[in-house]
């Protein structure tokens, strides 16, 4: 069900009249009853009556998105962004909505407004740091997070984010200190255990094995606590990593297997859905007309370099190597291309079913406009460089669309030996969003689907993507 944005008094200019109060009660009842079309009509009436009320618009956006009306809801979202109230929760909500709808430039502008207007409490600064992190603005996020820490923020997620930001900016030793403190204060925080064990190679004289084992024993006795299985999976994985570093491989394997058992209890792999998606991708590619002539297209401004492949195939390594060049900067793992593809087909996010709908409409896409929208929302990431790297392994599925929308953009495909890349995925603790990685059979199936699409792109669009062998990359 859509989330209706609540009001935050005092808001005298937005005080509800009796008529508006009655109308909103009706909207709430219709939403609960699943009558979203009726709720939308009522909210549209309210917006027409009060066009300067951003709260009414954001309520309308929530209902329209639930109904699958991405473009129309985005138009109202942009209108709401032009009339921001002095309301921290509302603006933060706006930033997230804009981000997930692909309006990154406006999301950044709203966040700038948030930082200028609102109070400088520890929680406000931590929230703004998290939003900067979400947008990929690491230095700005770290500055805000350090201000929040200095002001006495006292919650697990902000402290953990502080450690991540230290890690991302090359201060692994300080990150470990922060994570030690985080786990002392919140001992069931599995993500913190995973990250701490990953920061360095553990040694006989400096490891956390005993502490991890003791915490696993305590957590195993309380699996009925919300989030307990995910936390336990994280601690088991951390124990695997430390045993592996110490050369205690049999114990490491047992810990990894226990971690994966917990993950399979949390999330399951949709084998049929992934097969349908692969079939649909291949059909959509074959149905597209000839690719546009890249020579005839002139792109203004910084150019993206796409890095694609299987997760754990060396995409991060190549990203870091290329971004050491003076004319290249890494934008990180951004999902902007798929967001703009969804906008072009007017399909909101929704997992495999939504992507299948996108592919059904792909033959009607104006690819020139798709490329323009992508660049409009991403070129700021170049920060004065000639090239910016868009590293998102799953964009291997987007290759036919990238080539037509951005014919000048290089597409680099990391290729790694199947057993190596599959085992690296299995032992990588990729989390609930990568359900395929927690079971050997699922992993084999997912790799086969990846191999199907990559081979089809090579066969039907030779030369569109450049294979970069992982073995050659690390040996040269």
Tab-separated table of C-alpha atoms in Angstrom:
chain	number	residue	atom	x	y	z
A	1	UNK	CA	0.000	0.000	0.000
A	2	UNK	CA	1.251	3.523	-0.714
A	3	UNK	CA	2.622	5.543	2.158
A	4	UNK	CA	0.724	8.798	2.683
A	5	UNK	CA	3.053	11.539	3.880
A	6	UNK	CA	1.924	12.879	7.248
A	7	UNK	CA	1.815	16.541	8.225
A	8	UNK	CA	4.084	18.020	10.848
A	9	UNK	CA	2.603	20.846	12.960
A	10	UNK	CA	2.901	23.707	13.330
A	11	UNK	CA	2.021	24.280	9.659
A	12	UNK	CA	-0.574	27.078	9.899
A	13	UNK	CA	-0.620	27.760	6.159
A	14	UNK	CA	-1.439	24.107	5.587
A	15	UNK	CA	-4.052	23.667	8.303
A	16	UNK	CA	-6.786	21.317	7.148
A	17	UNK	CA	-10.235	22.674	6.472
A	18	UNK	CA	-13.218	20.535	7.364
A	19	UNK	CA	-13.700	19.704	3.683
A	20	UNK	CA	-10.069	18.707	3.221
A	21	UNK	CA	-10.099	16.645	6.403
A	22	UNK	CA	-13.167	14.767	5.174
A	23	UNK	CA	-11.603	14.253	1.754
A	24	UNK	CA	-8.393	12.838	3.238
A	25	UNK	CA	-10.331	10.443	5.428
A	26	UNK	CA	-12.100	9.194	2.306
A	27	UNK	CA	-8.755	8.820	0.533
A	28	UNK	CA	-7.412	6.736	3.413
A	29	UNK	CA	-10.461	4.463	3.394
A	30	UNK	CA	-10.239	3.953	-0.365
A	31	UNK	CA	-6.540	3.109	-0.170
A	32	UNK	CA	-7.179	0.515	2.552
A	33	UNK	CA	-9.967	-0.969	0.429
A	34	UNK	CA	-7.730	-1.130	-2.641
A	35	UNK	CA	-9.762	1.477	-4.562
A	36	UNK	CA	-6.684	3.333	-5.734
A	37	UNK	CA	-8.394	4.862	-8.775
A	38	UNK	CA	-10.986	6.511	-6.515
A	39	UNK	CA	-8.257	7.674	-4.118
A	40	UNK	CA	-6.303	9.123	-7.038
A	41	UNK	CA	-9.329	11.043	-8.329
A	42	UNK	CA	-9.919	12.538	-4.884
A	43	UNK	CA	-6.290	13.582	-4.498
A	44	UNK	CA	-6.249	15.077	-8.004
A	45	UNK	CA	-9.261	17.157	-6.972
A	46	UNK	CA	-7.406	18.291	-3.862
A	47	UNK	CA	-4.306	19.220	-5.893
A	48	UNK	CA	-6.438	21.190	-8.352
A	49	UNK	CA	-8.029	23.056	-5.452
A	50	UNK	CA	-4.680	23.650	-3.662
A	51	UNK	CA	-1.967	23.610	-6.358
A	52	UNK	CA	0.630	25.043	-3.972
A	53	UNK	CA	0.277	22.266	-1.380
A	54	UNK	CA	3.276	19.915	-1.714
A	55	UNK	CA	1.804	17.477	0.825
A	56	UNK	CA	-1.225	16.795	-1.347
A	57	UNK	CA	1.036	16.230	-4.354
A	58	UNK	CA	3.296	13.780	-2.569
A	59	UNK	CA	0.236	11.826	-1.409
A	60	UNK	CA	-0.938	11.738	-5.022
A	61	UNK	CA	2.515	10.566	-6.153
A	62	UNK	CA	2.354	7.603	-3.741
A	63	UNK	CA	-1.030	6.465	-5.079
A	64	UNK	CA	-0.053	6.952	-8.737
A	65	UNK	CA	3.152	4.965	-8.306
A	66	UNK	CA	1.168	2.169	-6.701
A	67	UNK	CA	-1.032	2.182	-9.812
A	68	UNK	CA	2.002	1.962	-12.113
A	69	UNK	CA	1.887	5.536	-13.419
A	70	UNK	CA	5.576	6.396	-13.279
A	71	UNK	CA	5.746	9.350	-15.673
A	72	UNK	CA	2.611	11.081	-14.411
A	73	UNK	CA	3.674	10.644	-10.782
A	74	UNK	CA	7.154	11.971	-11.579
A	75	UNK	CA	5.623	15.144	-13.027
A	76	UNK	CA	3.809	15.767	-9.736
A	77	UNK	CA	6.969	14.889	-7.821
A	78	UNK	CA	8.905	17.557	-9.692
A	79	UNK	CA	6.136	20.073	-8.997
A	80	UNK	CA	6.308	19.255	-5.290
A	81	UNK	CA	10.077	19.714	-5.388
A	82	UNK	CA	9.587	23.304	-6.538
A	83	UNK	CA	7.566	24.199	-3.410
A	84	UNK	CA	9.446	22.579	-0.526
A	85	UNK	CA	8.224	23.399	2.986
A	86	UNK	CA	10.602	23.883	5.890
A	87	UNK	CA	10.051	20.278	6.941
A	88	UNK	CA	13.028	17.938	7.295
A	89	UNK	CA	11.068	14.690	7.131
A	90	UNK	CA	9.143	15.807	4.065
A	91	UNK	CA	12.263	16.923	2.161
A	92	UNK	CA	14.113	13.691	3.031
A	93	UNK	CA	11.105	11.754	1.735
A	94	UNK	CA	11.219	13.841	-1.451
A	95	UNK	CA	14.920	13.102	-1.988
A	96	UNK	CA	14.307	9.363	-1.748
A	97	UNK	CA	11.269	9.475	-4.047
A	98	UNK	CA	13.156	11.502	-6.652
A	99	UNK	CA	16.165	9.196	-6.453
A	100	UNK	CA	14.168	6.033	-7.043
A	101	UNK	CA	12.218	7.683	-9.868
A	102	UNK	CA	15.478	8.584	-11.634
A	103	UNK	CA	15.372	12.354	-11.041
A	104	UNK	CA	18.841	12.512	-9.515
A	105	UNK	CA	19.614	16.150	-10.343
A	106	UNK	CA	16.459	17.399	-8.598
A	107	UNK	CA	17.091	15.034	-5.685
A	108	UNK	CA	20.490	16.677	-5.171
A	109	UNK	CA	18.933	20.141	-5.326
A	110	UNK	CA	16.383	19.140	-2.680
A	111	UNK	CA	19.158	17.776	-0.500
A	112	UNK	CA	21.065	21.054	-0.861
A	113	UNK	CA	17.913	22.810	0.325
A	114	UNK	CA	17.585	20.396	3.240
A	115	UNK	CA	21.114	21.121	4.409
A	116	UNK	CA	20.621	24.887	4.180
A	117	UNK	CA	17.220	25.106	5.827
A	118	UNK	CA	16.897	22.631	8.628
A	119	UNK	CA	18.350	22.310	12.104
A	120	UNK	CA	21.834	20.911	12.648
A	121	UNK	CA	20.896	18.223	15.157
A	122	UNK	CA	22.923	14.980	15.194
A	123	UNK	CA	20.006	13.004	13.742
A	124	UNK	CA	19.471	15.573	10.969
A	125	UNK	CA	23.141	15.497	9.960
A	126	UNK	CA	23.214	11.687	10.055
A	127	UNK	CA	20.137	11.519	7.846
A	128	UNK	CA	21.642	13.960	5.366
A	129	UNK	CA	24.877	11.927	5.356
A	130	UNK	CA	22.896	8.791	4.531
A	131	UNK	CA	21.191	10.582	1.627
A	132	UNK	CA	24.528	11.830	0.264
A	133	UNK	CA	25.834	8.252	0.558
A	134	UNK	CA	22.785	7.015	-1.365
A	135	UNK	CA	23.536	9.506	-4.143
A	136	UNK	CA	27.181	8.432	-4.254
A	137	UNK	CA	28.631	11.686	-2.876
A	138	UNK	CA	31.140	10.097	-0.531
A	139	UNK	CA	33.246	13.107	0.638
A	140	UNK	CA	30.111	15.150	1.427
A	141	UNK	CA	28.573	12.170	3.234
A	142	UNK	CA	31.687	11.667	5.339
A	143	UNK	CA	31.849	15.348	6.329
A	144	UNK	CA	28.226	15.302	7.478
A	145	UNK	CA	28.651	11.985	9.271
A	146	UNK	CA	31.691	13.216	11.174
A	147	UNK	CA	29.706	16.268	12.276
A	148	UNK	CA	26.921	13.978	13.471
A	149	UNK	CA	29.400	11.795	15.369
A	150	UNK	CA	31.015	14.827	16.979
A	151	UNK	CA	27.557	16.020	18.030
A	152	UNK	CA	26.848	12.744	19.829
A	153	UNK	CA	24.742	10.627	17.454
A	154	UNK	CA	23.852	7.409	19.260
A	155	UNK	CA	22.297	4.841	16.919
A	156	UNK	CA	23.713	1.734	15.212
A	157	UNK	CA	23.020	2.604	11.570
A	158	UNK	CA	24.744	6.021	11.604
A	159	UNK	CA	27.764	4.628	13.463
A	160	UNK	CA	27.992	1.797	10.927
A	161	UNK	CA	27.718	4.285	8.047
A	162	UNK	CA	30.576	6.256	9.575
A	163	UNK	CA	32.724	3.121	9.437
A	164	UNK	CA	31.769	2.475	5.802
A	165	UNK	CA	32.664	6.027	4.836
A	166	UNK	CA	36.039	5.676	6.547
A	167	UNK	CA	36.617	2.423	4.669
A	168	UNK	CA	35.632	3.972	1.311
A	169	UNK	CA	38.049	6.844	1.837
A	170	UNK	CA	40.988	4.574	2.641
A	171	UNK	CA	41.028	4.626	6.437
A	172	UNK	CA	40.491	0.941	7.181
A	173	UNK	CA	42.268	1.084	10.536
A	174	UNK	CA	40.002	3.820	11.861
A	175	UNK	CA	36.990	2.027	10.397
A	176	UNK	CA	37.881	-1.050	12.448
A	177	UNK	CA	38.028	1.027	15.616
A	178	UNK	CA	34.558	2.401	14.899
A	179	UNK	CA	33.184	-1.078	14.141
A	180	UNK	CA	34.664	-2.472	17.352
A	181	UNK	CA	32.802	0.222	19.254
A	182	UNK	CA	29.632	-0.403	17.210
A	183	UNK	CA	29.659	-4.115	18.055
A	184	UNK	CA	30.311	-3.459	21.736
A	185	UNK	CA	27.242	-1.258	21.858
A	186	UNK	CA	25.016	-3.260	19.509
A	187	UNK	CA	26.402	-6.821	19.682
A	188	UNK	CA	23.818	-8.398	17.311
A	189	UNK	CA	24.713	-6.152	14.346
A	190	UNK	CA	25.627	-8.735	11.699
A	191	UNK	CA	26.544	-6.253	8.945
A	192	UNK	CA	29.084	-4.624	11.234
A	193	UNK	CA	30.657	-8.027	11.925
A	194	UNK	CA	30.864	-8.773	8.196
A	195	UNK	CA	32.504	-5.454	7.372
A	196	UNK	CA	34.955	-5.593	10.289
A	197	UNK	CA	36.229	-9.042	9.318
A	198	UNK	CA	36.587	-7.889	5.690
A	199	UNK	CA	38.748	-4.857	6.419
A	200	UNK	CA	42.016	-6.776	6.662
A	201	UNK	CA	43.609	-10.219	6.704
A	202	UNK	CA	43.117	-11.647	10.196
A	203	UNK	CA	46.162	-13.057	11.988
A	204	UNK	CA	46.829	-15.441	14.854
A	205	UNK	CA	47.663	-12.495	17.073
A	206	UNK	CA	44.830	-10.224	15.951
A	207	UNK	CA	41.452	-11.743	15.197
A	208	UNK	CA	37.893	-11.923	16.569
A	209	UNK	CA	37.280	-15.676	16.391
A	210	UNK	CA	36.461	-16.267	20.068
A	211	UNK	CA	34.204	-13.220	20.298
A	212	UNK	CA	32.382	-14.264	17.120
A	213	UNK	CA	31.864	-17.819	18.359
A	214	UNK	CA	30.480	-16.587	21.680
A	215	UNK	CA	28.079	-14.199	19.980
A	216	UNK	CA	26.928	-16.881	17.515
A	217	UNK	CA	26.092	-19.162	20.428
A	218	UNK	CA	24.031	-16.418	22.081
A	219	UNK	CA	22.221	-15.492	18.873
A	220	UNK	CA	21.476	-19.098	17.897
A	221	UNK	CA	19.370	-19.440	21.041
A	222	UNK	CA	17.118	-16.502	20.062
A	223	UNK	CA	16.186	-16.944	16.414
A	224	UNK	CA	12.639	-15.750	17.084
A	225	UNK	CA	13.875	-12.166	17.498
A	226	UNK	CA	13.121	-10.006	14.399
A	227	UNK	CA	16.129	-9.887	12.105
A	228	UNK	CA	17.919	-12.588	14.084
A	229	UNK	CA	18.574	-14.900	11.127
A	230	UNK	CA	20.149	-12.167	9.013
A	231	UNK	CA	22.296	-11.097	11.939
A	232	UNK	CA	23.347	-14.680	12.631
A	233	UNK	CA	24.189	-15.209	8.951
A	234	UNK	CA	26.453	-12.174	9.144
A	235	UNK	CA	28.294	-13.431	12.224
A	236	UNK	CA	28.724	-16.911	10.714
A	237	UNK	CA	30.117	-15.335	7.555
A	238	UNK	CA	32.519	-13.193	9.583
A	239	UNK	CA	33.689	-16.361	11.349
A	240	UNK	CA	34.177	-18.029	7.949
A	241	UNK	CA	36.299	-15.098	6.743
A	242	UNK	CA	38.507	-15.137	9.830
A	243	UNK	CA	38.962	-18.928	9.839
A	244	UNK	CA	39.837	-18.732	6.133
A	245	UNK	CA	42.447	-16.034	6.786
A	246	UNK	CA	43.938	-18.188	9.544
A	247	UNK	CA	44.201	-21.229	7.269
A	248	UNK	CA	41.606	-23.204	9.263
A	249	UNK	CA	39.791	-24.165	6.076
A	250	UNK	CA	37.579	-27.007	7.344
A	251	UNK	CA	36.164	-24.801	10.082
A	252	UNK	CA	35.837	-21.946	7.590
A	253	UNK	CA	33.774	-24.070	5.213
A	254	UNK	CA	31.469	-25.199	8.013
A	255	UNK	CA	30.870	-21.588	9.081
A	256	UNK	CA	30.171	-20.545	5.489
A	257	UNK	CA	27.670	-23.357	5.075
A	258	UNK	CA	25.889	-22.349	8.295
A	259	UNK	CA	25.725	-18.767	7.069
A	260	UNK	CA	24.207	-19.862	3.763
A	261	UNK	CA	21.626	-22.035	5.526
A	262	UNK	CA	20.415	-18.948	7.362
A	263	UNK	CA	20.331	-16.884	4.178
A	264	UNK	CA	18.231	-19.520	2.407
A	265	UNK	CA	15.718	-19.230	5.238
A	266	UNK	CA	15.456	-15.496	4.548
A	267	UNK	CA	15.335	-15.314	0.747
A	268	UNK	CA	14.667	-17.778	-2.076
A	269	UNK	CA	15.871	-17.732	-5.667
A	270	UNK	CA	13.256	-17.420	-8.422
A	271	UNK	CA	14.654	-19.823	-11.004
A	272	UNK	CA	11.614	-19.694	-13.297
A	273	UNK	CA	11.489	-15.906	-13.125
A	274	UNK	CA	15.161	-15.580	-14.044
A	275	UNK	CA	14.702	-17.936	-17.005
A	276	UNK	CA	11.686	-15.946	-18.222
A	277	UNK	CA	13.696	-12.756	-17.908
A	278	UNK	CA	16.578	-14.141	-19.948
A	279	UNK	CA	14.180	-15.343	-22.648
A	280	UNK	CA	12.508	-11.926	-22.731
A	281	UNK	CA	15.848	-10.099	-22.972
A	282	UNK	CA	16.886	-12.176	-25.956
A	283	UNK	CA	13.508	-11.689	-27.665
A	284	UNK	CA	13.609	-7.947	-27.059
A	285	UNK	CA	17.126	-7.664	-28.456
A	286	UNK	CA	16.181	-9.616	-31.570
A	287	UNK	CA	13.083	-7.447	-32.084
A	288	UNK	CA	15.011	-4.181	-32.043
A	289	UNK	CA	15.883	-2.603	-35.364
A	290	UNK	CA	19.450	-2.032	-36.531
A	291	UNK	CA	21.640	-0.124	-34.115
A	292	UNK	CA	22.064	3.567	-34.812
A	293	UNK	CA	25.233	4.691	-36.578
A	294	UNK	CA	27.594	5.739	-33.829
A	295	UNK	CA	29.670	7.886	-36.195
A	296	UNK	CA	26.675	10.124	-36.905
A	297	UNK	CA	25.969	10.778	-33.225
A	298	UNK	CA	27.707	13.558	-31.342
A	299	UNK	CA	27.631	13.426	-27.557
A	300	UNK	CA	28.200	16.612	-25.598
A	301	UNK	CA	30.020	16.558	-22.292
A	302	UNK	CA	31.564	13.712	-20.299
A	303	UNK	CA	31.176	10.187	-21.631
A	304	UNK	CA	30.265	7.126	-19.563
A	305	UNK	CA	32.310	3.941	-19.605
A	306	UNK	CA	30.138	0.958	-18.702
A	307	UNK	CA	31.669	-1.988	-16.843
A	308	UNK	CA	29.478	-5.102	-16.809
A	309	UNK	CA	29.687	-8.831	-16.082
A	310	UNK	CA	29.019	-11.268	-13.288
A	311	UNK	CA	29.391	-9.943	-9.738
A	312	UNK	CA	32.839	-10.785	-8.328
A	313	UNK	CA	34.334	-11.010	-11.815
A	314	UNK	CA	36.822	-8.164	-11.360
A	315	UNK	CA	34.574	-5.203	-12.180
A	316	UNK	CA	35.715	-3.255	-9.105
A	317	UNK	CA	39.371	-3.929	-9.895
A	318	UNK	CA	38.987	-2.614	-13.443
A	319	UNK	CA	37.016	0.370	-12.166
A	320	UNK	CA	39.820	1.322	-9.788
A	321	UNK	CA	42.528	0.804	-12.384
A	322	UNK	CA	40.805	2.981	-14.989
A	323	UNK	CA	39.827	5.694	-12.510
A	324	UNK	CA	43.511	6.230	-11.706
A	325	UNK	CA	43.764	7.909	-15.115
A	326	UNK	CA	43.678	11.708	-14.911
A	327	UNK	CA	40.691	11.952	-17.293
A	328	UNK	CA	38.585	9.202	-15.697
A	329	UNK	CA	36.554	9.160	-12.472
A	330	UNK	CA	34.475	6.381	-10.946
A	331	UNK	CA	30.775	7.061	-10.372
A	332	UNK	CA	30.455	3.775	-8.480
A	333	UNK	CA	27.611	1.294	-8.816
A	334	UNK	CA	24.802	3.471	-10.112
A	335	UNK	CA	21.472	2.211	-11.403
A	336	UNK	CA	20.671	5.249	-13.537
A	337	UNK	CA	20.418	3.495	-16.889
A	338	UNK	CA	17.736	1.067	-15.780
A	339	UNK	CA	15.854	3.884	-14.037
A	340	UNK	CA	15.750	5.883	-17.277
A	341	UNK	CA	14.755	2.779	-19.232
A	342	UNK	CA	11.819	2.339	-16.851
A	343	UNK	CA	10.887	6.002	-17.284
A	344	UNK	CA	10.895	5.639	-21.077
A	345	UNK	CA	8.492	2.687	-20.841
A	346	UNK	CA	6.469	4.182	-17.943
A	347	UNK	CA	6.978	1.128	-15.706
A	348	UNK	CA	7.797	1.698	-11.995
A	349	UNK	CA	10.278	-0.588	-10.193
A	350	UNK	CA	8.869	-3.974	-9.282
A	351	UNK	CA	11.400	-6.771	-9.677
A	352	UNK	CA	11.215	-9.323	-12.459
A	353	UNK	CA	7.512	-8.731	-13.329
A	354	UNK	CA	8.159	-5.025	-13.864
A	355	UNK	CA	11.250	-5.668	-15.999
A	356	UNK	CA	9.279	-8.105	-18.149
A	357	UNK	CA	6.785	-5.299	-18.809
A	358	UNK	CA	9.640	-2.940	-19.682
A	359	UNK	CA	10.935	-5.436	-22.229
A	360	UNK	CA	7.475	-5.804	-23.772
A	361	UNK	CA	7.575	-2.099	-24.620
A	362	UNK	CA	11.253	-1.848	-25.554
A	363	UNK	CA	10.695	-1.817	-29.320
A	364	UNK	CA	8.840	1.506	-28.974
A	365	UNK	CA	11.612	3.312	-27.071
A	366	UNK	CA	13.065	6.550	-28.412
A	367	UNK	CA	16.662	5.551	-27.791
A	368	UNK	CA	18.055	9.008	-28.535
A	369	UNK	CA	15.855	10.413	-25.764
A	370	UNK	CA	16.834	7.563	-23.456
A	371	UNK	CA	20.492	8.473	-23.924
A	372	UNK	CA	19.739	12.156	-23.323
A	373	UNK	CA	17.881	11.447	-20.095
A	374	UNK	CA	20.656	9.201	-18.851
A	375	UNK	CA	23.281	11.878	-19.495
A	376	UNK	CA	21.137	14.626	-17.975
A	377	UNK	CA	21.015	12.692	-14.705
A	378	UNK	CA	24.609	11.407	-14.608
A	379	UNK	CA	27.113	13.793	-16.205
A	380	UNK	CA	27.484	15.752	-12.957
A	381	UNK	CA	29.224	12.665	-11.592
A	382	UNK	CA	32.195	13.295	-13.924
A	383	UNK	CA	33.255	16.229	-11.702
A	384	UNK	CA	35.310	17.887	-14.450
A	385	UNK	CA	36.710	14.665	-15.944
A	386	UNK	CA	36.285	13.592	-19.549
A	387	UNK	CA	34.951	10.116	-18.643
A	388	UNK	CA	32.978	8.664	-15.747
A	389	UNK	CA	32.673	4.944	-14.997
A	390	UNK	CA	29.241	3.391	-14.565
A	391	UNK	CA	30.131	0.083	-12.926
A	392	UNK	CA	27.099	-2.113	-12.397
A	393	UNK	CA	27.612	-5.806	-13.210
A	394	UNK	CA	23.900	-6.491	-13.844
A	395	UNK	CA	23.962	-3.982	-16.705
A	396	UNK	CA	25.163	-6.932	-18.783
A	397	UNK	CA	21.423	-7.303	-19.370
A	398	UNK	CA	21.188	-3.741	-20.682
A	399	UNK	CA	23.870	-3.974	-23.384
A	400	UNK	CA	21.541	-3.803	-26.448
A	401	UNK	CA	19.779	-0.772	-24.992
A	402	UNK	CA	22.982	0.979	-23.881
A	403	UNK	CA	24.458	0.525	-27.352
A	404	UNK	CA	21.456	2.128	-29.031
A	405	UNK	CA	21.008	4.924	-26.506
A	406	UNK	CA	24.706	5.775	-26.085
A	407	UNK	CA	26.512	4.429	-29.156
A	408	UNK	CA	29.797	6.183	-28.304
A	409	UNK	CA	30.013	4.756	-24.781
A	410	UNK	CA	32.528	1.906	-24.334
A	411	UNK	CA	31.098	-1.257	-22.746
A	412	UNK	CA	33.729	-3.368	-20.972
A	413	UNK	CA	32.749	-6.929	-20.058
A	414	UNK	CA	34.758	-8.694	-17.367
A	415	UNK	CA	35.139	-12.405	-18.062
A	416	UNK	CA	36.299	-14.744	-15.310
A	417	UNK	CA	36.699	-18.524	-15.238
A	418	UNK	CA	33.291	-20.010	-14.277
A	419	UNK	CA	34.390	-21.981	-11.208
A	420	UNK	CA	36.349	-19.027	-9.850
A	421	UNK	CA	33.589	-16.460	-10.319
A	422	UNK	CA	30.882	-18.771	-8.987
A	423	UNK	CA	32.829	-19.688	-5.873
A	424	UNK	CA	33.682	-16.030	-5.320
A	425	UNK	CA	29.941	-15.259	-5.409
A	426	UNK	CA	29.131	-18.127	-3.057
A	427	UNK	CA	31.627	-17.005	-0.440
A	428	UNK	CA	31.064	-13.281	-0.928
A	429	UNK	CA	28.102	-12.617	1.414
A	430	UNK	CA	26.232	-10.588	-1.199
A	431	UNK	CA	23.121	-10.359	0.972
A	432	UNK	CA	19.364	-10.824	0.469
A	433	UNK	CA	19.348	-8.909	-2.826
A	434	UNK	CA	21.466	-11.667	-4.427
A	435	UNK	CA	19.344	-14.719	-3.656
A	436	UNK	CA	21.133	-16.766	-6.315
A	437	UNK	CA	24.430	-16.663	-4.387
A	438	UNK	CA	23.331	-18.681	-1.344
A	439	UNK	CA	22.910	-22.097	-2.964
A	440	UNK	CA	25.089	-24.028	-5.421
A	441	UNK	CA	22.209	-24.999	-7.708
A	442	UNK	CA	20.882	-21.433	-7.808
A	443	UNK	CA	24.357	-20.133	-8.485
A	444	UNK	CA	24.833	-22.507	-11.427
A	445	UNK	CA	21.464	-21.507	-12.871
A	446	UNK	CA	22.142	-17.789	-12.514
A	447	UNK	CA	25.552	-18.136	-14.163
A	448	UNK	CA	23.975	-20.045	-17.048
A	449	UNK	CA	21.501	-17.187	-17.617
A	450	UNK	CA	24.340	-14.658	-17.531
A	451	UNK	CA	26.243	-16.774	-20.040
A	452	UNK	CA	23.212	-17.003	-22.328
A	453	UNK	CA	22.771	-13.246	-22.601
A	454	UNK	CA	26.470	-12.407	-22.912
A	455	UNK	CA	26.938	-14.971	-25.683
A	456	UNK	CA	23.816	-13.734	-27.473
A	457	UNK	CA	25.082	-10.158	-27.427
A	458	UNK	CA	28.391	-11.289	-28.916
A	459	UNK	CA	26.665	-13.355	-31.593
A	460	UNK	CA	24.080	-10.761	-32.620
A	461	UNK	CA	26.037	-7.552	-31.950
A	462	UNK	CA	29.696	-8.394	-32.540
A	463	UNK	CA	32.087	-5.774	-31.272
A	464	UNK	CA	29.538	-3.970	-29.105
A	465	UNK	CA	31.257	-4.937	-25.858
A	466	UNK	CA	34.918	-5.603	-25.240
A	467	UNK	CA	35.756	-8.719	-23.225
A	468	UNK	CA	38.371	-8.129	-20.531
A	469	UNK	CA	39.689	-11.455	-19.168
A	470	UNK	CA	40.131	-11.309	-15.413
A	471	UNK	CA	43.176	-13.584	-15.496
A	472	UNK	CA	44.955	-11.272	-17.922
A	473	UNK	CA	43.933	-8.211	-15.925
A	474	UNK	CA	45.516	-9.449	-12.699
A	475	UNK	CA	48.641	-10.885	-14.328
A	476	UNK	CA	49.498	-7.847	-16.499
